[in-house]
Amino acid sequence: MRRFARARSLDELLVKATNRATTVDEDKTYLHQRWNAGCHDIPQLHRELPEPGFTGDVQCVRHCFRPFKKPHSPRPKHPPAPDPEPRPAPKPRRVVRWIMPNIAHLTETVRPNSRRSGAACPELDAAARHVRDFADMMRDLRGELLPSWKERVLADDLPALQGLVNGLRRDHDAVTAALTTSWRSGQVEGQVTRVKLLKHMGFGRANLGPLRQGVLHSP
């Protein structure tokens, strides 16, 4: 405001105010000596000013030394966000729920997880493919595809499925018939369950004779 009040013409106001007179001009020699001596504490220099009639504030002293201060990179307003933690691996039971059902029956939220897990682990992707192929054989009664399915499994490094293939080889004819015909063992399993129920009803004390009579006469 003092600059505008003391201006005698418009040209004085249009010129950039760089080396205009300030309240610390009379003390610049002392301030420069202290600065060169290693005292770069602006508030301390302001308190050491020897002029008893000095009325300027600390900003005047700071403005005096602004051209001599080394430039520095501006500090960010906010610290950078930390790197996101890696997503934990899904549990095996959850992965099984992704690969066991028909892929067409998976929801839109689960289907990307199934694709990502397969892309991250080629062995898991191969296992899921073999499991779905076997499920298709069971559903469509395509037992004739069993030999080619076993060859594809043995071509991959999947010890668990290869153990299953070795077990199927021992009962190849029975497994092929089960995957080809429409007959099921549900009736047999139902009769076994009925016999177990009759035995439990006798508290396990009935021998073969009474148990046989109970099986024959029970509906």
JSON list of N, CA and C in Angstrom, two decimals, residues 81-126:
[
{"chain": "A", "resi": 81, "resn": "ALA", "atom": "N", "xyz": [0.12, -42.87, -1.97]},
{"chain": "A", "resi": 81, "resn": "ALA", "atom": "CA", "xyz": [-0.60, -44.03, -1.43]},
{"chain": "A", "resi": 81, "resn": "ALA", "atom": "C", "xyz": [0.30, -45.26, -1.48]},
{"chain": "A", "resi": 82, "resn": "PRO", "atom": "N", "xyz": [0.28, -46.07, -0.45]},
{"chain": "A", "resi": 82, "resn": "PRO", "atom": "CA", "xyz": [1.11, -47.29, -0.48]},
{"chain": "A", "resi": 82, "resn": "PRO", "atom": "C", "xyz": [0.62, -48.26, -1.54]},
{"chain": "A", "resi": 83, "resn": "ASP", "atom": "N", "xyz": [1.53, -49.10, -1.98]},
{"chain": "A", "resi": 83, "resn": "ASP", "atom": "CA", "xyz": [1.18, -50.11, -2.97]},
{"chain": "A", "resi": 83, "resn": "ASP", "atom": "C", "xyz": [0.12, -51.06, -2.40]},
{"chain": "A", "resi": 84, "resn": "PRO", "atom": "N", "xyz": [-0.86, -51.41, -3.20]},
{"chain": "A", "resi": 84, "resn": "PRO", "atom": "CA", "xyz": [-1.89, -52.33, -2.68]},
{"chain": "A", "resi": 84, "resn": "PRO", "atom": "C", "xyz": [-1.29, -53.69, -2.34]},
{"chain": "A", "resi": 85, "resn": "GLU", "atom": "N", "xyz": [-1.79, -54.26, -1.28]},
{"chain": "A", "resi": 85, "resn": "GLU", "atom": "CA", "xyz": [-1.31, -55.57, -0.87]},
{"chain": "A", "resi": 85, "resn": "GLU", "atom": "C", "xyz": [-1.76, -56.63, -1.88]},
{"chain": "A", "resi": 86, "resn": "PRO", "atom": "N", "xyz": [-0.91, -57.60, -2.13]},
{"chain": "A", "resi": 86, "resn": "PRO", "atom": "CA", "xyz": [-1.31, -58.65, -3.08]},
{"chain": "A", "resi": 86, "resn": "PRO", "atom": "C", "xyz": [-2.53, -59.41, -2.57]},
{"chain": "A", "resi": 87, "resn": "ARG", "atom": "N", "xyz": [-3.41, -59.73, -3.50]},
{"chain": "A", "resi": 87, "resn": "ARG", "atom": "CA", "xyz": [-4.62, -60.45, -3.13]},
{"chain": "A", "resi": 87, "resn": "ARG", "atom": "C", "xyz": [-4.27, -61.87, -2.68]},
{"chain": "A", "resi": 88, "resn": "PRO", "atom": "N", "xyz": [-4.78, -62.30, -1.53]},
{"chain": "A", "resi": 88, "resn": "PRO", "atom": "CA", "xyz": [-4.45, -63.65, -1.06]},
{"chain": "A", "resi": 88, "resn": "PRO", "atom": "C", "xyz": [-5.01, -64.71, -2.00]},
{"chain": "A", "resi": 89, "resn": "ALA", "atom": "N", "xyz": [-4.31, -65.82, -2.06]},
{"chain": "A", "resi": 89, "resn": "ALA", "atom": "CA", "xyz": [-4.75, -66.92, -2.93]},
{"chain": "A", "resi": 89, "resn": "ALA", "atom": "C", "xyz": [-6.06, -67.50, -2.40]},
{"chain": "A", "resi": 90, "resn": "PRO", "atom": "N", "xyz": [-6.99, -67.84, -3.28]},
{"chain": "A", "resi": 90, "resn": "PRO", "atom": "CA", "xyz": [-8.26, -68.43, -2.82]},
{"chain": "A", "resi": 90, "resn": "PRO", "atom": "C", "xyz": [-8.04, -69.78, -2.18]},
{"chain": "A", "resi": 91, "resn": "LYS", "atom": "N", "xyz": [-8.93, -70.14, -1.28]},
{"chain": "A", "resi": 91, "resn": "LYS", "atom": "CA", "xyz": [-8.83, -71.42, -0.60]},
{"chain": "A", "resi": 91, "resn": "LYS", "atom": "C", "xyz": [-9.19, -72.56, -1.56]},
{"chain": "A", "resi": 92, "resn": "PRO", "atom": "N", "xyz": [-8.61, -73.74, -1.35]},
{"chain": "A", "resi": 92, "resn": "PRO", "atom": "CA", "xyz": [-8.88, -74.86, -2.27]},
{"chain": "A", "resi": 92, "resn": "PRO", "atom": "C", "xyz": [-10.35, -75.20, -2.40]},
{"chain": "A", "resi": 93, "resn": "ARG", "atom": "N", "xyz": [-11.10, -75.12, -1.31]},
{"chain": "A", "resi": 93, "resn": "ARG", "atom": "CA", "xyz": [-12.52, -75.47, -1.40]},
{"chain": "A", "resi": 93, "resn": "ARG", "atom": "C", "xyz": [-13.27, -74.50, -2.30]},
{"chain": "A", "resi": 94, "resn": "ARG", "atom": "N", "xyz": [-12.88, -73.22, -2.25]},
{"chain": "A", "resi": 94, "resn": "ARG", "atom": "CA", "xyz": [-13.54, -72.24, -3.12]},
{"chain": "A", "resi": 94, "resn": "ARG", "atom": "C", "xyz": [-13.19, -72.50, -4.58]},
{"chain": "A", "resi": 95, "resn": "VAL", "atom": "N", "xyz": [-11.93, -72.85, -4.85]},
{"chain": "A", "resi": 95, "resn": "VAL", "atom": "CA", "xyz": [-11.53, -73.14, -6.23]},
{"chain": "A", "resi": 95, "resn": "VAL", "atom": "C", "xyz": [-12.29, -74.36, -6.75]},
{"chain": "A", "resi": 96, "resn": "VAL", "atom": "N", "xyz": [-12.51, -75.35, -5.88]},
{"chain": "A", "resi": 96, "resn": "VAL", "atom": "CA", "xyz": [-13.28, -76.53, -6.29]},
{"chain": "A", "resi": 96, "resn": "VAL", "atom": "C", "xyz": [-14.70, -76.13, -6.69]},
{"chain": "A", "resi": 97, "resn": "ARG", "atom": "N", "xyz": [-15.29, -75.20, -5.97]},
{"chain": "A", "resi": 97, "resn": "ARG", "atom": "CA", "xyz": [-16.64, -74.73, -6.33]},
{"chain": "A", "resi": 97, "resn": "ARG", "atom": "C", "xyz": [-16.64, -73.98, -7.66]},
{"chain": "A", "resi": 98, "resn": "TRP", "atom": "N", "xyz": [-15.48, -73.46, -8.06]},
{"chain": "A", "resi": 98, "resn": "TRP", "atom": "CA", "xyz": [-15.41, -72.77, -9.34]},
{"chain": "A", "resi": 98, "resn": "TRP", "atom": "C", "xyz": [-15.29, -73.74, -10.52]},
{"chain": "A", "resi": 99, "resn": "ILE", "atom": "N", "xyz": [-14.60, -74.86, -10.34]},
{"chain": "A", "resi": 99, "resn": "ILE", "atom": "CA", "xyz": [-14.29, -75.73, -11.47]},
{"chain": "A", "resi": 99, "resn": "ILE", "atom": "C", "xyz": [-15.21, -76.94, -11.56]},
{"chain": "A", "resi": 100, "resn": "MET", "atom": "N", "xyz": [-15.90, -77.32, -10.48]},
{"chain": "A", "resi": 100, "resn": "MET", "atom": "CA", "xyz": [-16.75, -78.50, -10.53]},
{"chain": "A", "resi": 100, "resn": "MET", "atom": "C", "xyz": [-18.05, -78.28, -11.30]},
{"chain": "A", "resi": 101, "resn": "PRO", "atom": "N", "xyz": [-18.77, -77.16, -11.12]},
{"chain": "A", "resi": 101, "resn": "PRO", "atom": "CA", "xyz": [-20.04, -77.01, -11.86]},
{"chain": "A", "resi": 101, "resn": "PRO", "atom": "C", "xyz": [-19.80, -76.79, -13.35]},
{"chain": "A", "resi": 102, "resn": "ASN", "atom": "N", "xyz": [-20.87, -76.93, -14.09]},
{"chain": "A", "resi": 102, "resn": "ASN", "atom": "CA", "xyz": [-20.83, -76.58, -15.51]},
{"chain": "A", "resi": 102, "resn": "ASN", "atom": "C", "xyz": [-20.56, -75.10, -15.64]},
{"chain": "A", "resi": 103, "resn": "ILE", "atom": "N", "xyz": [-19.62, -74.74, -16.52]},
{"chain": "A", "resi": 103, "resn": "ILE", "atom": "CA", "xyz": [-19.22, -73.34, -16.63]},
{"chain": "A", "resi": 103, "resn": "ILE", "atom": "C", "xyz": [-20.39, -72.45, -17.05]},
{"chain": "A", "resi": 104, "resn": "ALA", "atom": "N", "xyz": [-21.38, -73.05, -17.74]},
{"chain": "A", "resi": 104, "resn": "ALA", "atom": "CA", "xyz": [-22.55, -72.26, -18.14]},
{"chain": "A", "resi": 104, "resn": "ALA", "atom": "C", "xyz": [-23.44, -71.93, -16.95]},
{"chain": "A", "resi": 105, "resn": "HIS", "atom": "N", "xyz": [-23.30, -72.68, -15.85]},
{"chain": "A", "resi": 105, "resn": "HIS", "atom": "CA", "xyz": [-24.13, -72.44, -14.67]},
{"chain": "A", "resi": 105, "resn": "HIS", "atom": "C", "xyz": [-23.48, -71.49, -13.68]},
{"chain": "A", "resi": 106, "resn": "LEU", "atom": "N", "xyz": [-22.25, -71.06, -13.94]},
{"chain": "A", "resi": 106, "resn": "LEU", "atom": "CA", "xyz": [-21.58, -70.13, -13.04]},
{"chain": "A", "resi": 106, "resn": "LEU", "atom": "C", "xyz": [-22.17, -68.74, -13.19]},
{"chain": "A", "resi": 107, "resn": "THR", "atom": "N", "xyz": [-22.24, -68.01, -12.09]},
{"chain": "A", "resi": 107, "resn": "THR", "atom": "CA", "xyz": [-22.77, -66.65, -12.13]},
{"chain": "A", "resi": 107, "resn": "THR", "atom": "C", "xyz": [-21.74, -65.71, -12.77]},
{"chain": "A", "resi": 108, "resn": "GLU", "atom": "N", "xyz": [-22.21, -64.52, -13.12]},
{"chain": "A", "resi": 108, "resn": "GLU", "atom": "CA", "xyz": [-21.33, -63.55, -13.77]},
{"chain": "A", "resi": 108, "resn": "GLU", "atom": "C", "xyz": [-20.21, -63.08, -12.84]},
{"chain": "A", "resi": 109, "resn": "THR", "atom": "N", "xyz": [-20.42, -63.15, -11.53]},
{"chain": "A", "resi": 109, "resn": "THR", "atom": "CA", "xyz": [-19.37, -62.73, -10.60]},
{"chain": "A", "resi": 109, "resn": "THR", "atom": "C", "xyz": [-18.34, -63.82, -10.36]},
{"chain": "A", "resi": 110, "resn": "VAL", "atom": "N", "xyz": [-18.74, -65.08, -10.49]},
{"chain": "A", "resi": 110, "resn": "VAL", "atom": "CA", "xyz": [-17.82, -66.19, -10.24]},
{"chain": "A", "resi": 110, "resn": "VAL", "atom": "C", "xyz": [-17.04, -66.57, -11.50]},
{"chain": "A", "resi": 111, "resn": "ARG", "atom": "N", "xyz": [-17.63, -66.38, -12.67]},
{"chain": "A", "resi": 111, "resn": "ARG", "atom": "CA", "xyz": [-16.99, -66.80, -13.91]},
{"chain": "A", "resi": 111, "resn": "ARG", "atom": "C", "xyz": [-15.63, -66.13, -14.13]},
{"chain": "A", "resi": 112, "resn": "PRO", "atom": "N", "xyz": [-15.48, -64.81, -13.89]},
{"chain": "A", "resi": 112, "resn": "PRO", "atom": "CA", "xyz": [-14.13, -64.22, -14.04]},
{"chain": "A", "resi": 112, "resn": "PRO", "atom": "C", "xyz": [-13.11, -64.82, -13.08]},
{"chain": "A", "resi": 113, "resn": "ASN", "atom": "N", "xyz": [-13.54, -65.17, -11.86]},
{"chain": "A", "resi": 113, "resn": "ASN", "atom": "CA", "xyz": [-12.61, -65.79, -10.92]},
{"chain": "A", "resi": 113, "resn": "ASN", "atom": "C", "xyz": [-12.11, -67.14, -11.44]},
{"chain": "A", "resi": 114, "resn": "SER", "atom": "N", "xyz": [-13.01, -67.89, -12.06]},
{"chain": "A", "resi": 114, "resn": "SER", "atom": "CA", "xyz": [-12.61, -69.18, -12.62]},
{"chain": "A", "resi": 114, "resn": "SER", "atom": "C", "xyz": [-11.61, -69.00, -13.75]},
{"chain": "A", "resi": 115, "resn": "ARG", "atom": "N", "xyz": [-11.83, -67.99, -14.59]},
{"chain": "A", "resi": 115, "resn": "ARG", "atom": "CA", "xyz": [-10.89, -67.75, -15.69]},
{"chain": "A", "resi": 115, "resn": "ARG", "atom": "C", "xyz": [-9.54, -67.28, -15.18]},
{"chain": "A", "resi": 116, "resn": "ARG", "atom": "N", "xyz": [-9.54, -66.39, -14.17]},
{"chain": "A", "resi": 116, "resn": "ARG", "atom": "CA", "xyz": [-8.28, -65.89, -13.63]},
{"chain": "A", "resi": 116, "resn": "ARG", "atom": "C", "xyz": [-7.47, -66.99, -12.95]},
{"chain": "A", "resi": 117, "resn": "SER", "atom": "N", "xyz": [-8.15, -67.86, -12.22]},
{"chain": "A", "resi": 117, "resn": "SER", "atom": "CA", "xyz": [-7.43, -68.95, -11.56]},
{"chain": "A", "resi": 117, "resn": "SER", "atom": "C", "xyz": [-6.81, -69.90, -12.58]},
{"chain": "A", "resi": 118, "resn": "GLY", "atom": "N", "xyz": [-7.53, -70.15, -13.67]},
{"chain": "A", "resi": 118, "resn": "GLY", "atom": "CA", "xyz": [-6.97, -71.01, -14.71]},
{"chain": "A", "resi": 118, "resn": "GLY", "atom": "C", "xyz": [-5.80, -70.36, -15.43]},
{"chain": "A", "resi": 119, "resn": "ALA", "atom": "N", "xyz": [-5.88, -69.04, -15.65]},
{"chain": "A", "resi": 119, "resn": "ALA", "atom": "CA", "xyz": [-4.77, -68.35, -16.32]},
{"chain": "A", "resi": 119, "resn": "ALA", "atom": "C", "xyz": [-3.54, -68.29, -15.42]},
{"chain": "A", "resi": 120, "resn": "ALA", "atom": "N", "xyz": [-3.74, -68.22, -14.10]},
{"chain": "A", "resi": 120, "resn": "ALA", "atom": "CA", "xyz": [-2.60, -68.13, -13.18]},
{"chain": "A", "resi": 120, "resn": "ALA", "atom": "C", "xyz": [-1.92, -69.47, -12.96]},
{"chain": "A", "resi": 121, "resn": "CYS", "atom": "N", "xyz": [-2.64, -70.57, -13.18]},
{"chain": "A", "resi": 121, "resn": "CYS", "atom": "CA", "xyz": [-2.07, -71.91, -12.92]},
{"chain": "A", "resi": 121, "resn": "CYS", "atom": "C", "xyz": [-2.47, -72.84, -14.07]},
{"chain": "A", "resi": 122, "resn": "PRO", "atom": "N", "xyz": [-1.57, -73.12, -14.99]},
{"chain": "A", "resi": 122, "resn": "PRO", "atom": "CA", "xyz": [-1.92, -74.02, -16.11]},
{"chain": "A", "resi": 122, "resn": "PRO", "atom": "C", "xyz": [-2.35, -75.40, -15.65]},
{"chain": "A", "resi": 123, "resn": "GLU", "atom": "N", "xyz": [-1.74, -75.93, -14.57]},
{"chain": "A", "resi": 123, "resn": "GLU", "atom": "CA", "xyz": [-2.14, -77.25, -14.08]},
{"chain": "A", "resi": 123, "resn": "GLU", "atom": "C", "xyz": [-3.59, -77.25, -13.61]},
{"chain": "A", "resi": 124, "resn": "LEU", "atom": "N", "xyz": [-3.99, -76.16, -12.92]},
{"chain": "A", "resi": 124, "resn": "LEU", "atom": "CA", "xyz": [-5.38, -76.06, -12.47]},
{"chain": "A", "resi": 124, "resn": "LEU", "atom": "C", "xyz": [-6.33, -75.95, -13.65]},
{"chain": "A", "resi": 125, "resn": "ASP", "atom": "N", "xyz": [-5.93, -75.22, -14.67]},
{"chain": "A", "resi": 125, "resn": "ASP", "atom": "CA", "xyz": [-6.77, -75.09, -15.86]},
{"chain": "A", "resi": 125, "resn": "ASP", "atom": "C", "xyz": [-6.95, -76.45, -16.55]},
{"chain": "A", "resi": 126, "resn": "ALA", "atom": "N", "xyz": [-5.87, -77.23, -16.63]},
{"chain": "A", "resi": 126, "resn": "ALA", "atom": "CA", "xyz": [-5.97, -78.56, -17.25]},
{"chain": "A", "resi": 126, "resn": "ALA", "atom": "C", "xyz": [-6.84, -79.48, -16.41]}
]
